[in-house]
mmCIF file of C-alpha atoms in Angstrom:
data_model
loop_
_atom_site.group_PDB
_atom_site.id
_atom_site.type_symbol
_atom_site.label_atom_id
_atom_site.label_comp_id
_atom_site.label_asym_id
_atom_site.label_seq_id
_atom_site.Cartn_x
_atom_site.Cartn_y
_atom_site.Cartn_z
ATOM 1 C CA MET A 1 0.000 0.000 0.000
ATOM 2 C CA GLU A 2 1.255 3.474 -0.857
ATOM 3 C CA ASN A 3 2.006 5.985 1.864
ATOM 4 C CA VAL A 4 -1.141 7.073 3.644
ATOM 5 C CA LYS A 5 -1.514 10.880 3.623
ATOM 6 C CA THR A 6 -4.917 10.992 5.334
ATOM 7 C CA LEU A 7 -6.051 8.624 8.096
ATOM 8 C CA TYR A 8 -9.579 8.392 9.511
ATOM 9 C CA VAL A 9 -9.663 7.277 13.141
ATOM 10 C CA THR A 10 -12.771 5.919 14.820
ATOM 11 C CA GLY A 11 -13.833 3.165 17.175
ATOM 12 C CA TYR A 12 -15.762 2.502 20.320
ATOM 13 C CA LYS A 13 -17.814 5.248 21.914
ATOM 14 C CA SER A 14 -16.955 5.823 25.573
ATOM 15 C CA PHE A 15 -20.204 4.216 26.788
ATOM 16 C CA GLU A 16 -19.551 1.068 24.712
ATOM 17 C CA ILE A 17 -16.430 0.317 26.749
ATOM 18 C CA GLY A 18 -17.669 1.774 30.032
ATOM 19 C CA ALA A 19 -15.196 4.690 30.171
ATOM 20 C CA PHE A 20 -17.174 7.536 31.727
ATOM 21 C CA GLN A 21 -14.489 9.486 33.589
ATOM 22 C CA ASP A 22 -11.669 11.333 31.821
ATOM 23 C CA ASN A 23 -9.161 9.631 34.141
ATOM 24 C CA ASP A 24 -10.321 6.073 33.341
ATOM 25 C CA PRO A 25 -7.206 3.873 32.900
ATOM 26 C CA LYS A 26 -8.779 2.314 29.770
ATOM 27 C CA ILE A 27 -8.529 5.715 28.057
ATOM 28 C CA THR A 28 -4.810 5.923 28.805
ATOM 29 C CA VAL A 29 -4.260 2.490 27.257
ATOM 30 C CA ILE A 30 -6.289 3.367 24.148
ATOM 31 C CA LYS A 31 -4.514 6.720 23.720
ATOM 32 C CA ASN A 32 -1.090 5.072 24.056
ATOM 33 C CA VAL A 33 -1.932 2.503 21.362
ATOM 34 C CA LEU A 34 -3.418 5.197 19.095
ATOM 35 C CA LYS A 35 -0.285 7.295 19.526
ATOM 36 C CA LYS A 36 1.980 4.377 18.588
ATOM 37 C CA GLU A 37 -0.156 3.545 15.523
ATOM 38 C CA ILE A 38 -0.413 7.142 14.307
ATOM 39 C CA MET A 39 3.350 7.579 14.747
ATOM 40 C CA GLY A 40 3.840 4.559 12.476
ATOM 41 C CA TYR A 41 1.804 6.319 9.793
ATOM 42 C CA LEU A 42 3.714 9.578 10.403
ATOM 43 C CA ASP A 43 6.965 7.777 9.602
ATOM 44 C CA THR A 44 5.600 6.995 6.123
ATOM 45 C CA GLY A 45 4.203 10.426 5.265
ATOM 46 C CA LEU A 46 0.915 10.903 7.132
ATOM 47 C CA GLU A 47 -0.306 14.521 6.889
ATOM 48 C CA TRP A 48 -3.901 14.505 8.150
ATOM 49 C CA VAL A 49 -5.902 12.653 10.788
ATOM 50 C CA LEU A 50 -9.676 12.900 10.423
ATOM 51 C CA VAL A 51 -12.269 12.312 13.140
ATOM 52 C CA SER A 52 -16.038 12.904 13.256
ATOM 53 C CA GLY A 53 -16.244 14.138 16.832
ATOM 54 C CA ASN A 54 -17.912 11.078 18.335
ATOM 55 C CA LEU A 55 -17.384 10.639 22.061
ATOM 56 C CA GLY A 56 -14.775 8.064 22.935
ATOM 57 C CA THR A 57 -12.124 6.907 20.478
ATOM 58 C CA GLU A 58 -12.469 9.914 18.164
ATOM 59 C CA ILE A 59 -12.105 12.516 20.917
ATOM 60 C CA TRP A 60 -9.135 10.605 22.367
ATOM 61 C CA ALA A 61 -7.536 10.338 18.912
ATOM 62 C CA ALA A 62 -7.900 14.100 18.448
ATOM 63 C CA GLU A 63 -6.195 14.666 21.816
ATOM 64 C CA VAL A 64 -3.375 12.328 20.751
ATOM 65 C CA VAL A 65 -2.947 14.239 17.470
ATOM 66 C CA ALA A 66 -2.804 17.534 19.381
ATOM 67 C CA GLU A 67 -0.056 16.026 21.558
ATOM 68 C CA LEU A 68 1.840 14.663 18.536
ATOM 69 C CA LYS A 69 1.808 18.096 16.882
ATOM 70 C CA ASN A 70 4.478 19.152 19.387
ATOM 71 C CA ASP A 71 6.928 16.789 17.672
ATOM 72 C CA TYR A 72 5.244 16.723 14.248
ATOM 73 C CA PRO A 73 4.093 20.309 13.600
ATOM 74 C CA GLU A 74 3.201 19.396 10.004
ATOM 75 C CA LEU A 75 0.488 16.975 11.224
ATOM 76 C CA LYS A 76 -3.041 18.313 10.813
ATOM 77 C CA LEU A 77 -6.345 17.396 12.449
ATOM 78 C CA GLY A 78 -9.603 17.499 10.503
ATOM 79 C CA LEU A 79 -12.946 17.355 12.281
ATOM 80 C CA ILE A 80 -15.628 16.298 9.793
ATOM 81 C CA TYR A 81 -19.116 16.154 11.293
ATOM 82 C CA PRO A 82 -21.841 14.138 9.584
ATOM 83 C CA PHE A 83 -24.324 17.033 9.848
ATOM 84 C CA LYS A 84 -24.689 20.612 11.090
ATOM 85 C CA ASP A 85 -25.125 21.072 14.872
ATOM 86 C CA PHE A 86 -23.609 17.628 15.593
ATOM 87 C CA GLY A 87 -23.423 17.122 19.380
ATOM 88 C CA SER A 88 -25.702 20.072 20.166
ATOM 89 C CA ASN A 89 -28.015 17.796 22.174
ATOM 90 C CA TRP A 90 -25.183 16.414 24.353
ATOM 91 C CA ASN A 91 -24.731 17.264 28.013
ATOM 92 C CA GLU A 92 -22.468 20.159 28.943
ATOM 93 C CA LYS A 93 -19.387 18.048 29.790
ATOM 94 C CA ASN A 94 -19.521 16.227 26.437
ATOM 95 C CA ARG A 95 -20.161 19.427 24.485
ATOM 96 C CA THR A 96 -17.174 21.033 26.233
ATOM 97 C CA ASN A 97 -14.972 18.072 25.180
ATOM 98 C CA LEU A 98 -16.162 18.510 21.598
ATOM 99 C CA GLU A 99 -15.508 22.274 21.674
ATOM 100 C CA LYS A 100 -11.934 21.582 22.882
ATOM 101 C CA ILE A 101 -11.405 19.314 19.868
ATOM 102 C CA GLU A 102 -12.791 21.998 17.536
ATOM 103 C CA LEU A 103 -10.186 24.425 18.885
ATOM 104 C CA LEU A 104 -7.404 21.856 18.316
ATOM 105 C CA ALA A 105 -8.538 21.079 14.760
ATOM 106 C CA ASP A 106 -6.938 22.636 11.681
ATOM 107 C CA PHE A 107 -10.138 22.135 9.717
ATOM 108 C CA VAL A 108 -13.766 21.827 10.872
ATOM 109 C CA ASP A 109 -16.772 21.244 8.631
ATOM 110 C CA SER A 110 -19.777 18.974 8.204
ATOM 111 C CA VAL A 111 -20.617 16.809 5.198
ATOM 112 C CA SER A 112 -24.281 17.816 5.370
ATOM 113 C CA HIS A 113 -24.915 21.484 6.122
ATOM 114 C CA GLN A 114 -28.396 20.643 7.432
ATOM 115 C CA PRO A 115 -29.233 19.539 10.982
ATOM 116 C CA TYR A 116 -29.877 15.791 11.349
ATOM 117 C CA LYS A 117 -32.742 14.692 9.132
ATOM 118 C CA SER A 118 -32.135 11.074 8.143
ATOM 119 C CA PRO A 119 -29.681 8.154 8.183
ATOM 120 C CA ALA A 120 -28.813 9.124 4.579
ATOM 121 C CA GLN A 121 -26.657 11.903 6.052
ATOM 122 C CA LEU A 122 -24.647 9.301 7.991
ATOM 123 C CA LYS A 123 -24.182 7.236 4.812
ATOM 124 C CA MET A 124 -22.994 10.344 2.922
ATOM 125 C CA HIS A 125 -20.589 11.065 5.784
ATOM 126 C CA THR A 126 -19.128 7.546 5.663
ATOM 127 C CA ARG A 127 -18.723 7.765 1.892
ATOM 128 C CA PHE A 128 -17.013 11.157 2.205
ATOM 129 C CA LEU A 129 -14.564 9.833 4.810
ATOM 130 C CA LEU A 130 -13.716 6.772 2.718
ATOM 131 C CA GLU A 131 -13.172 8.859 -0.418
ATOM 132 C CA HIS A 132 -11.022 11.428 1.418
ATOM 133 C CA SER A 133 -8.724 9.110 3.375
ATOM 134 C CA GLY A 134 -6.259 6.420 2.395
ATOM 135 C CA ALA A 135 -6.800 4.289 5.472
ATOM 136 C CA SER A 136 -8.882 3.861 8.590
ATOM 137 C CA LEU A 137 -7.599 3.077 12.059
ATOM 138 C CA LEU A 138 -10.351 1.561 14.179
ATOM 139 C CA VAL A 139 -10.290 0.733 17.868
ATOM 140 C CA TYR A 140 -12.662 -2.124 17.257
ATOM 141 C CA ASP A 141 -12.924 -5.841 17.827
ATOM 142 C CA LYS A 142 -15.453 -7.906 15.862
ATOM 143 C CA GLU A 143 -15.930 -10.102 18.953
ATOM 144 C CA TYR A 144 -17.267 -7.063 20.850
ATOM 145 C CA PRO A 145 -19.799 -5.484 18.460
ATOM 146 C CA GLY A 146 -20.512 -1.764 18.587
ATOM 147 C CA LYS A 147 -21.697 1.065 16.345
ATOM 148 C CA THR A 148 -18.323 1.132 14.545
ATOM 149 C CA GLU A 149 -19.420 -2.079 12.836
ATOM 150 C CA TYR A 150 -21.504 -0.003 10.372
ATOM 151 C CA PHE A 151 -18.476 1.996 9.267
ATOM 152 C CA LEU A 152 -16.292 -1.124 9.121
ATOM 153 C CA LYS A 153 -18.755 -2.939 6.817
ATOM 154 C CA ASP A 154 -18.852 0.045 4.451
ATOM 155 C CA ALA A 155 -15.059 0.359 4.554
ATOM 156 C CA GLU A 156 -14.636 -3.339 3.728
ATOM 157 C CA LEU A 157 -16.950 -3.007 0.714
ATOM 158 C CA PHE A 158 -15.088 0.138 -0.364
ATOM 159 C CA SER A 159 -11.710 -1.620 -0.073
ATOM 160 C CA GLU A 160 -12.881 -4.320 -2.494
ATOM 161 C CA LYS A 161 -13.061 -1.658 -5.241
ATOM 162 C CA PHE A 162 -10.358 0.810 -4.223
ATOM 163 C CA PRO A 163 -6.950 0.542 -2.551
ATOM 164 C CA TYR A 164 -7.937 1.212 1.057
ATOM 165 C CA GLU A 165 -6.260 0.048 4.223
ATOM 166 C CA ILE A 166 -8.273 -0.882 7.321
ATOM 167 C CA ARG A 167 -6.310 -1.349 10.534
ATOM 168 C CA LEU A 168 -8.142 -2.747 13.568
ATOM 169 C CA ILE A 169 -6.890 -2.287 17.106
ATOM 170 C CA THR A 170 -8.482 -5.235 18.880
ATOM 171 C CA MET A 171 -9.042 -5.975 22.557
ATOM 172 C CA ASP A 172 -6.012 -8.299 22.363
ATOM 173 C CA ASP A 173 -3.896 -5.426 20.983
ATOM 174 C CA LEU A 174 -4.999 -3.226 23.881
ATOM 175 C CA GLN A 175 -4.330 -6.006 26.391
ATOM 176 C CA ASN A 176 -0.891 -6.724 24.899
ATOM 177 C CA SER A 177 0.046 -3.034 25.010
ATOM 178 C CA MET A 178 -0.605 -3.034 28.760
ATOM 179 C CA GLU A 179 1.639 -6.048 29.244
ATOM 180 C CA SER A 180 4.567 -4.714 27.221
#
């Protein structure tokens, strides 16, 4: 596979893995593994990391990118919402986390410039992310289903037609990173 210039990062939402406090040790483990993976892509020419702003993996990935920018100032963070006003119905703590990510991002936009109307907007968002990235990094394990499964299925279909890399960080990967 050619050098990946743009990487989409997604995975479990915080509630799917029971991480409700910002100081949950699970978050530290996930962020450490994300950092190691993203650094691997940086060594081969990564320029952009994209997230959608979902709570959990995507917020943590954005925080990791912000941290990595200290050593890799050329790295950019793109926040691509599926629709306008994404997250506006969240509680204050979660909205504050999202606003922090917006401030860290080099680019913020939404695929649909309408508020949420239908699942078609989510499909358009997935298609946009697949067409505008060379790979996806997912904190996801098929043995522990979650909402990321929808994106993964679309990405697998996409990769049958186009050169597209899908990298899964599984529960075993997370466990092994704690042991090493």
